[in-house]
Coordinates of C-alpha atoms in Angstrom, one line a residue:
X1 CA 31.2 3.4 49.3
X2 CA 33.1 6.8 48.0
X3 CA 36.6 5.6 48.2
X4 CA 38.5 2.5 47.9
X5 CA 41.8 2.8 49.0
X6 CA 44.2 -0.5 48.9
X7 CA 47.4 1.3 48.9
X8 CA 50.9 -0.1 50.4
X9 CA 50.0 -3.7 49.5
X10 CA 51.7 -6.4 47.6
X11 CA 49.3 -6.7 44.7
X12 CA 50.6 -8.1 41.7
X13 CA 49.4 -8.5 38.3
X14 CA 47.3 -6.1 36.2
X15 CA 44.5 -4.3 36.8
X16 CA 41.3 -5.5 35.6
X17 CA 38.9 -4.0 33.4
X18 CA 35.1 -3.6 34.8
X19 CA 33.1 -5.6 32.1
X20 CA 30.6 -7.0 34.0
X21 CA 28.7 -5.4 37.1
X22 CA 26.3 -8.0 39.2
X23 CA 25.1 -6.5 42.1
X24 CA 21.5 -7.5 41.7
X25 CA 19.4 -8.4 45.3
X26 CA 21.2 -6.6 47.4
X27 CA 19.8 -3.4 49.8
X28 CA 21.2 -0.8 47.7
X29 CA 19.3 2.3 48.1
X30 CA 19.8 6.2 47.0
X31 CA 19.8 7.0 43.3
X32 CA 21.8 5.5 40.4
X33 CA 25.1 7.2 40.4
X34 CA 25.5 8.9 37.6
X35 CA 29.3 8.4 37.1
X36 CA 28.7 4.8 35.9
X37 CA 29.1 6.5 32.4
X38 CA 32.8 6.5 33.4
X39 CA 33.1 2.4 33.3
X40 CA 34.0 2.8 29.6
X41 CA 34.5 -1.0 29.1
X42 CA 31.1 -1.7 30.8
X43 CA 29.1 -4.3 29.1
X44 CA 26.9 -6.0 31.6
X45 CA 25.2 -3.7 34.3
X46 CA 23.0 -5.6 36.9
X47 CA 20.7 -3.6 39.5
X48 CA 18.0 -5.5 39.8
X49 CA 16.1 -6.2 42.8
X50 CA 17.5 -3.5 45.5
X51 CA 16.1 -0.2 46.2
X52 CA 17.0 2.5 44.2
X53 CA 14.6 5.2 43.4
X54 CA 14.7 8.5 41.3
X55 CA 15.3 8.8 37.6
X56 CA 17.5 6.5 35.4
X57 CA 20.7 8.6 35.1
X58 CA 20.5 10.0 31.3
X59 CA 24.4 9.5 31.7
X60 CA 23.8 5.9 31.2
X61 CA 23.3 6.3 27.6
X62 CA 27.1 6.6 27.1
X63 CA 28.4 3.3 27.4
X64 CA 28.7 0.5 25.2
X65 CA 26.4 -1.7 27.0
X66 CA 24.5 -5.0 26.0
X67 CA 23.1 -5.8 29.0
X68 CA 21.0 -3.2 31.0
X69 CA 18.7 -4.7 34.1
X70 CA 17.1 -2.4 36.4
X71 CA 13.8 -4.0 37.7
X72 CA 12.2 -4.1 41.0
X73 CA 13.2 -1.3 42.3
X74 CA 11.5 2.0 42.9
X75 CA 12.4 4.1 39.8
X76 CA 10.4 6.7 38.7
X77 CA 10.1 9.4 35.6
X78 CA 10.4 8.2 32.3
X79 CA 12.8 6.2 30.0
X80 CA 15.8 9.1 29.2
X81 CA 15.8 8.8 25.7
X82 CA 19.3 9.3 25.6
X83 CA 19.2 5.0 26.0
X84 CA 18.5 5.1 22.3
X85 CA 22.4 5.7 21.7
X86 CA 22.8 2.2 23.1
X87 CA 22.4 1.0 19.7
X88 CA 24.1 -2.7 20.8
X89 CA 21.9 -3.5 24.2
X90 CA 20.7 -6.9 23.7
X91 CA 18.6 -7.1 26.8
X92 CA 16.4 -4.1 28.8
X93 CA 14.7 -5.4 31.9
X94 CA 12.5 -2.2 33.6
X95 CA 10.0 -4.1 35.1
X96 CA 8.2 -3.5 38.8
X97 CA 9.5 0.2 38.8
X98 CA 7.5 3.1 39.3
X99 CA 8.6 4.4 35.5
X100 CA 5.4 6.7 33.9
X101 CA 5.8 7.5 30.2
X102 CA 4.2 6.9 26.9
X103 CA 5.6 4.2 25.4
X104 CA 8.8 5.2 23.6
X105 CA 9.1 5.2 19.5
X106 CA 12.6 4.9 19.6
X107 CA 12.9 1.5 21.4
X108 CA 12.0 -0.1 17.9
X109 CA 13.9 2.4 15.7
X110 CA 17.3 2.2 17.8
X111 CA 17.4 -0.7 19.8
X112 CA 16.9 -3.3 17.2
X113 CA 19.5 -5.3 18.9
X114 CA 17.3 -6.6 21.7
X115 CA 16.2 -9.7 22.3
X116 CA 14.5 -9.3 25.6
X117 CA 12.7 -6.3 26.4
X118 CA 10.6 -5.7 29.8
X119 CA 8.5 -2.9 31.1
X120 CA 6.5 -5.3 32.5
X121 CA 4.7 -3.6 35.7
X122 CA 5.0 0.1 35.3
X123 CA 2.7 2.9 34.3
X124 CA 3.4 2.6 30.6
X125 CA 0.4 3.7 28.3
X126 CA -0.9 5.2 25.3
X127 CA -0.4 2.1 22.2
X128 CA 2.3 0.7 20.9
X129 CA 4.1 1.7 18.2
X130 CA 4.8 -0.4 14.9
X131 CA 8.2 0.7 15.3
X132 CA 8.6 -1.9 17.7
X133 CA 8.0 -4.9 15.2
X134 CA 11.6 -4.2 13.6
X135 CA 13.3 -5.6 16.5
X136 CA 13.1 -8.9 14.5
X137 CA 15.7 -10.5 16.9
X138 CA 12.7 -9.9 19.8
X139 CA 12.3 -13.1 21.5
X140 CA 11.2 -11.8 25.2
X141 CA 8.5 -9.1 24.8
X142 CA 7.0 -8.5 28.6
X143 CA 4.4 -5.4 28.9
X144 CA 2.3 -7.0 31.3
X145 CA 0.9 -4.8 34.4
X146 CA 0.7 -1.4 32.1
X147 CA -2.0 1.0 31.2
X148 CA -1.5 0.5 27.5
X149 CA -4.5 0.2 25.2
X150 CA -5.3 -0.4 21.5
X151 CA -5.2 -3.5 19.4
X152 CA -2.7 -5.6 19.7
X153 CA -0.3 -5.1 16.8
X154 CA -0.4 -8.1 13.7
X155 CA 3.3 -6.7 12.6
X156 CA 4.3 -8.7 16.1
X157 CA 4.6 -12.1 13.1
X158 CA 8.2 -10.1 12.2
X159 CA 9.4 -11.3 15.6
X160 CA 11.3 -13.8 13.5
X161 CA 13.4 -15.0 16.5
X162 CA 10.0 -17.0 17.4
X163 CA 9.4 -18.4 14.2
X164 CA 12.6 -18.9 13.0
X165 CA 12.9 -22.7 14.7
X166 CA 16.1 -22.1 15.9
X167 CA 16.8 -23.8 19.8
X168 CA 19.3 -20.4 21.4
X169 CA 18.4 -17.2 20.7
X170 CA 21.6 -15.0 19.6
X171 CA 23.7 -12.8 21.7
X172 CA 25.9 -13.6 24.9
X173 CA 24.8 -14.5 28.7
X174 CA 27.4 -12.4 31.2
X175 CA 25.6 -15.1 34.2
X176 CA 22.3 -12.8 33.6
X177 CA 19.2 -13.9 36.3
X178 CA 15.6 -13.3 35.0
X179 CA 12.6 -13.8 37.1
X180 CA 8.7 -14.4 35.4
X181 CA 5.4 -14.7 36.2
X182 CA 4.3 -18.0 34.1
X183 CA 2.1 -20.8 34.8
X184 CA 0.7 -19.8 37.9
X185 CA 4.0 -19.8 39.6
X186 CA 7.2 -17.0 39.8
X187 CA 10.3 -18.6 38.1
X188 CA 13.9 -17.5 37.9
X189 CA 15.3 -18.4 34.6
X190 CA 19.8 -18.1 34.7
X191 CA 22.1 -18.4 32.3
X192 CA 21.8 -20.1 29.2
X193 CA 17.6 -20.6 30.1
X194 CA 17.6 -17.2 28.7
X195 CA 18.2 -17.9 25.7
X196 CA 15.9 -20.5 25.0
X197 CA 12.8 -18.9 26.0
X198 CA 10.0 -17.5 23.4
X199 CA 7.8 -15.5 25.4
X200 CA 4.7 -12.7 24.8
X201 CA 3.1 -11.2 27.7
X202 CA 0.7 -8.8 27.0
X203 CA -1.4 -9.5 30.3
X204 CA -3.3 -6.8 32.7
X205 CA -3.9 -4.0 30.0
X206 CA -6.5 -2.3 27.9
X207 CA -5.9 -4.3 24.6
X208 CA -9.1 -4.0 22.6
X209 CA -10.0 -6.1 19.3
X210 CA -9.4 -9.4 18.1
X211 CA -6.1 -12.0 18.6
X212 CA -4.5 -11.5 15.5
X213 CA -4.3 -14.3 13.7
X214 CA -0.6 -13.3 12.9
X215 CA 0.2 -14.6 16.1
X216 CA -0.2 -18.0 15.4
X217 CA 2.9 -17.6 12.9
X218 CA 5.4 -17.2 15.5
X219 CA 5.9 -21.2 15.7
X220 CA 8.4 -21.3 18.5
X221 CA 6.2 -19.5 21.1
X222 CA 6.2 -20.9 24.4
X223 CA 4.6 -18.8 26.4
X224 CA 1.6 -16.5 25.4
X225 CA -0.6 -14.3 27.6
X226 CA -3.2 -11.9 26.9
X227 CA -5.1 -12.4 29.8
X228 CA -7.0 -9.4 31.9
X229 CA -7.4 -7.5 28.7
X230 CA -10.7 -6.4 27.0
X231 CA -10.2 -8.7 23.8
X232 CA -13.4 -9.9 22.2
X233 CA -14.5 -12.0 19.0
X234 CA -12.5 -16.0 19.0
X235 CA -9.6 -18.0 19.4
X236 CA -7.6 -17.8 16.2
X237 CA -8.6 -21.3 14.7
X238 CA -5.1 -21.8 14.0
X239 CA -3.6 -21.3 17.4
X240 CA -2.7 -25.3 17.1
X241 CA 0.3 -24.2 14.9
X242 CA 2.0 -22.9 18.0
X243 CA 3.5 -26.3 18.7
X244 CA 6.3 -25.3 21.1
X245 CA 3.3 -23.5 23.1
X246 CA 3.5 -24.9 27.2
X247 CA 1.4 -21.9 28.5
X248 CA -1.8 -20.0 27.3
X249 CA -3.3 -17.3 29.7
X250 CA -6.5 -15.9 27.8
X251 CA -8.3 -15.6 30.9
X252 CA -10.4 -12.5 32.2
X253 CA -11.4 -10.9 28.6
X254 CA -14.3 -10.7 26.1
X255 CA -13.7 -13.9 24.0
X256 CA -16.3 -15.7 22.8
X257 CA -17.2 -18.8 20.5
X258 CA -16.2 -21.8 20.3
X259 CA -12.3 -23.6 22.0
X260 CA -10.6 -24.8 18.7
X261 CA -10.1 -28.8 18.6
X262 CA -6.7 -27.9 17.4
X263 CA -5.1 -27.4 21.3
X264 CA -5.3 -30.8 21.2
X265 CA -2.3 -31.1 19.2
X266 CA -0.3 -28.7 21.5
X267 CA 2.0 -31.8 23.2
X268 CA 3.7 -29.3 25.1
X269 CA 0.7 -27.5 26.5
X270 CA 0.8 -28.1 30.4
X271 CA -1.0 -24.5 31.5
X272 CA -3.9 -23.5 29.9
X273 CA -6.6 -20.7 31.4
X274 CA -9.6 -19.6 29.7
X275 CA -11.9 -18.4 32.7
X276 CA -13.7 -15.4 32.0
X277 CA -15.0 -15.4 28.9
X278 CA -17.9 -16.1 26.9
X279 CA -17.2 -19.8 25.4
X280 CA -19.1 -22.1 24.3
X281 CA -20.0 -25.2 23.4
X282 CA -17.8 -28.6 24.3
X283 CA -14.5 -28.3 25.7
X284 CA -12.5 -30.5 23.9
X285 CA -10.9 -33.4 24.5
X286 CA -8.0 -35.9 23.9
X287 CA -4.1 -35.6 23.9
X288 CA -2.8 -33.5 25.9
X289 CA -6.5 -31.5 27.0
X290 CA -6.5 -34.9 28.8
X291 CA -3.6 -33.7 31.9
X292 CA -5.5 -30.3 31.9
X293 CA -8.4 -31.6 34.0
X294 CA -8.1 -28.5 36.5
X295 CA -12.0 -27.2 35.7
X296 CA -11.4 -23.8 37.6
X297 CA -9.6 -22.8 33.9
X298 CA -13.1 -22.7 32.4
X299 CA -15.2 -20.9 35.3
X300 CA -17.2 -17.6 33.9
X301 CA -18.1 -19.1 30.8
X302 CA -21.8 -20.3 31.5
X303 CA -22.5 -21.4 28.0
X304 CA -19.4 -24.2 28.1
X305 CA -20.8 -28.4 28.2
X306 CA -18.7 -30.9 28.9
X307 CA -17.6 -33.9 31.2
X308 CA -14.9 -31.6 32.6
X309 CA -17.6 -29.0 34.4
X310 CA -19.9 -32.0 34.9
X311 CA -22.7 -30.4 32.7
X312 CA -23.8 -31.9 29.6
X313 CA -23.9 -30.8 25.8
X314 CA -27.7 -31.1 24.0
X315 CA -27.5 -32.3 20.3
X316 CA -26.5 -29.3 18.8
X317 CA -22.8 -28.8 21.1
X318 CA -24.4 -25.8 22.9
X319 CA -24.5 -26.6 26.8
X320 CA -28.3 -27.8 29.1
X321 CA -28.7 -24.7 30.3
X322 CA -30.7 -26.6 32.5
X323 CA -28.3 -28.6 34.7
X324 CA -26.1 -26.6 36.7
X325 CA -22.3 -27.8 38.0
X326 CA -21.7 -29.3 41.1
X327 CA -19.9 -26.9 43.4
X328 CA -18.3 -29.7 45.7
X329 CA -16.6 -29.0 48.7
X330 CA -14.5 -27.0 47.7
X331 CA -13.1 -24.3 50.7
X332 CA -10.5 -21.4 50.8
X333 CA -7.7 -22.2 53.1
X334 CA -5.5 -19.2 53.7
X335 CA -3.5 -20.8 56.0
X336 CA -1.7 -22.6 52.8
X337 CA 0.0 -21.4 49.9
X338 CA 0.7 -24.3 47.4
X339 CA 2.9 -23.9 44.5
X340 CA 3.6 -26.2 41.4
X341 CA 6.9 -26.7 40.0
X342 CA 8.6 -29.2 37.8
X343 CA 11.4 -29.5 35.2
X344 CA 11.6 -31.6 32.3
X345 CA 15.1 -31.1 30.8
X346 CA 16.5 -31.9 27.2
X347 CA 13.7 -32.8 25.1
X348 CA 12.3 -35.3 27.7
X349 CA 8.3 -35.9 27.2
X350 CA 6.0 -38.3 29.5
X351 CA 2.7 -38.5 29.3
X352 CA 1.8 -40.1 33.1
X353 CA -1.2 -41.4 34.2
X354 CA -2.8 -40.3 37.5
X355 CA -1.3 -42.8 39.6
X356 CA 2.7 -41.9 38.3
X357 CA 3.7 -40.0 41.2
X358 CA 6.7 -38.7 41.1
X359 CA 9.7 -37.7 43.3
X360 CA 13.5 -37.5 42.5
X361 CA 16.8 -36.5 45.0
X362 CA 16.3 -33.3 46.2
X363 CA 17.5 -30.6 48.5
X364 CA 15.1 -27.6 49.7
X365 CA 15.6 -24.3 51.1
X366 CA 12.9 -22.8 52.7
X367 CA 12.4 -19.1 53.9
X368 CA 9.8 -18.0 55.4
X369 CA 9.7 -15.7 58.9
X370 CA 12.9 -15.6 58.7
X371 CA 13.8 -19.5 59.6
X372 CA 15.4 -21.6 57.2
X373 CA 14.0 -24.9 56.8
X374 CA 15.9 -27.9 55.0
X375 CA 14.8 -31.1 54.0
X376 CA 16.3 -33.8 51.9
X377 CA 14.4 -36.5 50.3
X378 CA 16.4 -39.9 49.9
X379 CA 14.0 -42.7 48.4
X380 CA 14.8 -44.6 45.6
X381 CA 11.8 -45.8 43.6
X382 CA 11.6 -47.4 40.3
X383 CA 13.4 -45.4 37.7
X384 CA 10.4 -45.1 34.8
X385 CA 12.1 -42.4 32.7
X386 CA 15.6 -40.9 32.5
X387 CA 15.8 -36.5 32.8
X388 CA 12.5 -36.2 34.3
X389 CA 11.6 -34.7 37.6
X390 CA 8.0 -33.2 38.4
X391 CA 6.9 -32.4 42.3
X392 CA 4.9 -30.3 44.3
X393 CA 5.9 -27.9 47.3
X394 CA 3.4 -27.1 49.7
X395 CA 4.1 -23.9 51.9
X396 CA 2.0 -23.2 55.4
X397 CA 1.9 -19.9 57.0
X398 CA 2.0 -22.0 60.2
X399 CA 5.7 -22.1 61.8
X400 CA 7.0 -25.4 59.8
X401 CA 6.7 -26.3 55.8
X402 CA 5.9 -29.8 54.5
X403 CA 7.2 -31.0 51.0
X404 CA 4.7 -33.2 48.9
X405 CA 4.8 -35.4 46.1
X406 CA 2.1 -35.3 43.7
X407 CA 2.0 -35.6 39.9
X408 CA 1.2 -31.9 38.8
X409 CA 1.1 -30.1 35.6
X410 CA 3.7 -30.7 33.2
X411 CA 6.4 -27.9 33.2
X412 CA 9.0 -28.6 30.3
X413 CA 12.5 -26.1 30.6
X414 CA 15.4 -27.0 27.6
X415 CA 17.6 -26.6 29.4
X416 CA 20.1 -29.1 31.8
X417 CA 20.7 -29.9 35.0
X418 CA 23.1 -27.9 38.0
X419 CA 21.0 -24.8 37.8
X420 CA 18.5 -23.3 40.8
X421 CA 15.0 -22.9 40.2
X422 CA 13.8 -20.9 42.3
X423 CA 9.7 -20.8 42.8
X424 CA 8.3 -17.5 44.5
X425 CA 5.1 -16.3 45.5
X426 CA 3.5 -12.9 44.7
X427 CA 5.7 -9.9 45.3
X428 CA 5.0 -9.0 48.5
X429 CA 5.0 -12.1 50.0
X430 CA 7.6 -13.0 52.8
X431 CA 8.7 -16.5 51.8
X432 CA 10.4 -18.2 48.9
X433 CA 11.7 -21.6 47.9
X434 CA 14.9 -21.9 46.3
X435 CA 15.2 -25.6 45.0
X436 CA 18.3 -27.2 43.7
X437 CA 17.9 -30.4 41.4
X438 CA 20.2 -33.1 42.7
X439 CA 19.1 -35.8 40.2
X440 CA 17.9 -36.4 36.9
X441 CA 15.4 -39.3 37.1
X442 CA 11.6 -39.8 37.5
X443 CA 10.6 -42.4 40.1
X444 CA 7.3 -43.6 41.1
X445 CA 7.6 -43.6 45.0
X446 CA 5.8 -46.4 46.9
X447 CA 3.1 -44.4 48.0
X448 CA 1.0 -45.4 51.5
X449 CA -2.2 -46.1 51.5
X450 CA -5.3 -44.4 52.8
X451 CA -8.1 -46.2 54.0
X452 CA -10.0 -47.0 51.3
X453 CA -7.0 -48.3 49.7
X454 CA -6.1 -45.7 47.1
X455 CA -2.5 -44.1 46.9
X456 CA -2.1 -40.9 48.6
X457 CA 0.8 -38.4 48.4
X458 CA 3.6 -38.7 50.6
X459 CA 4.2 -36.0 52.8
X460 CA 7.6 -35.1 54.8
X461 CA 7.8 -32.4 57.4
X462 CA 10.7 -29.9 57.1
X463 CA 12.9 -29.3 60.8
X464 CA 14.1 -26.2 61.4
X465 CA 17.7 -25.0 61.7
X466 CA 19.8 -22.0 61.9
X467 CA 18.4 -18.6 61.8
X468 CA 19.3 -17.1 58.1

């Protein structure tokens, strides 16, 4: 659209001021306009997820913008660095563009406004600078998917927004969406979510060197991954200080030693990967280690023992190098793509045992091929705790989706009910679950029986409906 013409109409009252510009997840192609710069009063600018290509417009550093999302699109060149004149942008989202630069020294030294900063999934490289440790107000660093190399920065303990215990992060919302990679799963974070999240992602880079054992100051860190990288010597034996940590992603590096006794006293921890590596000794145990029984976490490392992996430890903690793990039956079925989601809101924690399924009021919407695919799920089992729900969603790339419930991996979001999670597959997948939470309760369900009398999932097959 060039021209808007409403003329000889009876429009009455005054004429708005452009403050905030959504128009993220459309089909918006061409290049950025350039005359955006002319929105004086612009404060919120939204062009995520279309696709847009060419250069960010250098024009753009003219306003007097806090908000500035631009990723997944197909933007190339590099950052202009006339975005260092936006001396008041609180958030910068870049990610899954085609953007090819060294990473910029000015971000630290001129944006130290930011609290969420992603270049997640670009060509990025080269180190990065110190500069970038005085953004103390940080809380949101995302350089995953880069070509950057180097250690990985100690200064990163300034980040005092992770450390400093407080429950929002500053600045203002403007109804901001936010999509991540955590936990195995894609989730959209809206709103207010935003602000409560603590999150490092260093993941799929060149890092060299050790973890810093900085890290382990920043207290309120909820999500940490330093995975696909080319880190060697231990686990910082003081990582169990992170004790608002949920997920740790240290898979696919150099590490080596021994797993600290201290994630044990992560209660929050409900995603943990180490694969990869060089471990050893006994995986430990108890507390919350107990609900991470998935023992694909700890494949690569041939010199781990434990009842997990089903191989034993000799007298001195080091693994029988003589026994080797049963492979089971397990099989690759690529006609199902499962994914895991839950929500506990508040400050809600359960510990469940294995046979605590749960399932709560809820309403899906299910993409895929084009159909839409509804289902609703009505039972009424015993309440066990209020502000809970936990579920798993099972996608099939046959024509039809089931729904499942199972108990799975703790997720824990502080955050309330009424908002959409919504639960995506890799990027160029073709379907997508968009879930709505219609209640706040955990239930154990009745579950049927199978035949040698244990309970079983229950599973519900979605009908088709209109074409979407």
């Amino acid at each position: 659209m060039t021209t808007l013409d409403i003329s000889v109409n009876k429009l009455v009252g005054g004429i708005s001021i452009l403050c905030d510009a959504q128009l993220l997840k459309n089909l918006l192609s061409g290049r950025i306009p350039s005359c955006l710069s002319n929105l004086e009063e612009l404060r919120s600018l939204n062009l995520a997820d279309n696709s847009l290509e060419g250069e960010i417009p250098s024009s753009l550093g003219d306003l007097q913008i806090r908000f500035l999302h631009l990723q997944k699109n197909y933007l190339q060149g590099k950052i202009p660095s006339s975005l260092r004149n936006l001396t008041s942008l609180q958030r910068l989202d870049l990610g899954k563009n085609k953007l090819k630069d060294v990473f910029p020294t000015w971000i630290g030294e001129k944006l130290q406004s930011l609290e969420l900063l992603r270049l997640n999934s670009n060509q990025f490289y080269g180190v990065i600078p110190l500069e970038l440790c005085q953004i103390s107000s940080l809380c949101w660093p995302n350089l995953a998917g880069n070509n950057l190399y180097g250690t990985i920065p100690r200064c990163f303990s300034n980040f005092s927004c992770m450390n400093s215990g407080a429950m929002y992060g500053p600045g203002e919302v403007f109804g901001q969406r936010v999509e991540s990679f955590m936990k195995g799963i894609a989730l959209e974070y809206v709103g207010e979510q935003i602000l409560l999240l603590r999150i490092l992602d260093l993941s799929d880079n060149k890092f060299v060197g050790r973890i810093p054992n900085e890290l382990t100051k920043l207290v309120d860190l909820q999500y940490l991954n330093l995975s696909r990288n080319n880190l060697n010597g231990s686990i910082p034996k003081k990582i169990g200080d992170l004790k608002q940590l949920e997920s740790l992603d240290l898979s696919h590096n150099k590490l080596s030693g021994s797993i600290p006794q201290s994630l044990a006293s992560l209660n929050y921890l409900s995603y943990m990967n180490l694969s990869y590596n060089d471990f050893s000794g006994p995986i430990p145990t108890g507390n919350q280690l107990q609900s991470l029984d998935d023992k694909s976490f700890y494949v690569g490392n041939p010199r781990l023992c434990g009842k997990l992996i089903k191989k034993s430890c000799n007298g001195n903690g080091s693994s029988n190098a003589s026994e080797q793990i049963p492979q089971g039956d397990h099989q690759d079925d690529d006609e199902h793509k499962w994914f895991y989601a839950g929500i506990v809101p508040g400050f809600c924690v359960g510990f469940l045992d294995a046979h605590q399924l749960s399932l709560a009021l809820q309403k899906y919407h299910v993409l895929q091929r084009e159909k839409m695919f509804t289902g609703y799920d009505l039972s009424r089992p015993e309440k066990l705790c209020t502000g809970c729900v936990r579920s798993l969603v099972g996608l099939s790339d046959k024509e039809g989706a089931t729904v499942s419930a199972a108990l799975v991996m703790q997720l824990r979001l502080r955050t309330s009910f009424g908002f959409v999670l919504s639960v995506l597959p890799d990027r160029d997948a073709s379907c997508w679950i968009s879930r709505e939470i219609l209640a706040n309760r955990l239930y154990e369900p009745s579950l049927p029986q199978n035949e040698k009398g244990h309970s079983k999932p229950e599973t519900r097959t979605l009908k088709s409906t209109k074409q979407w």
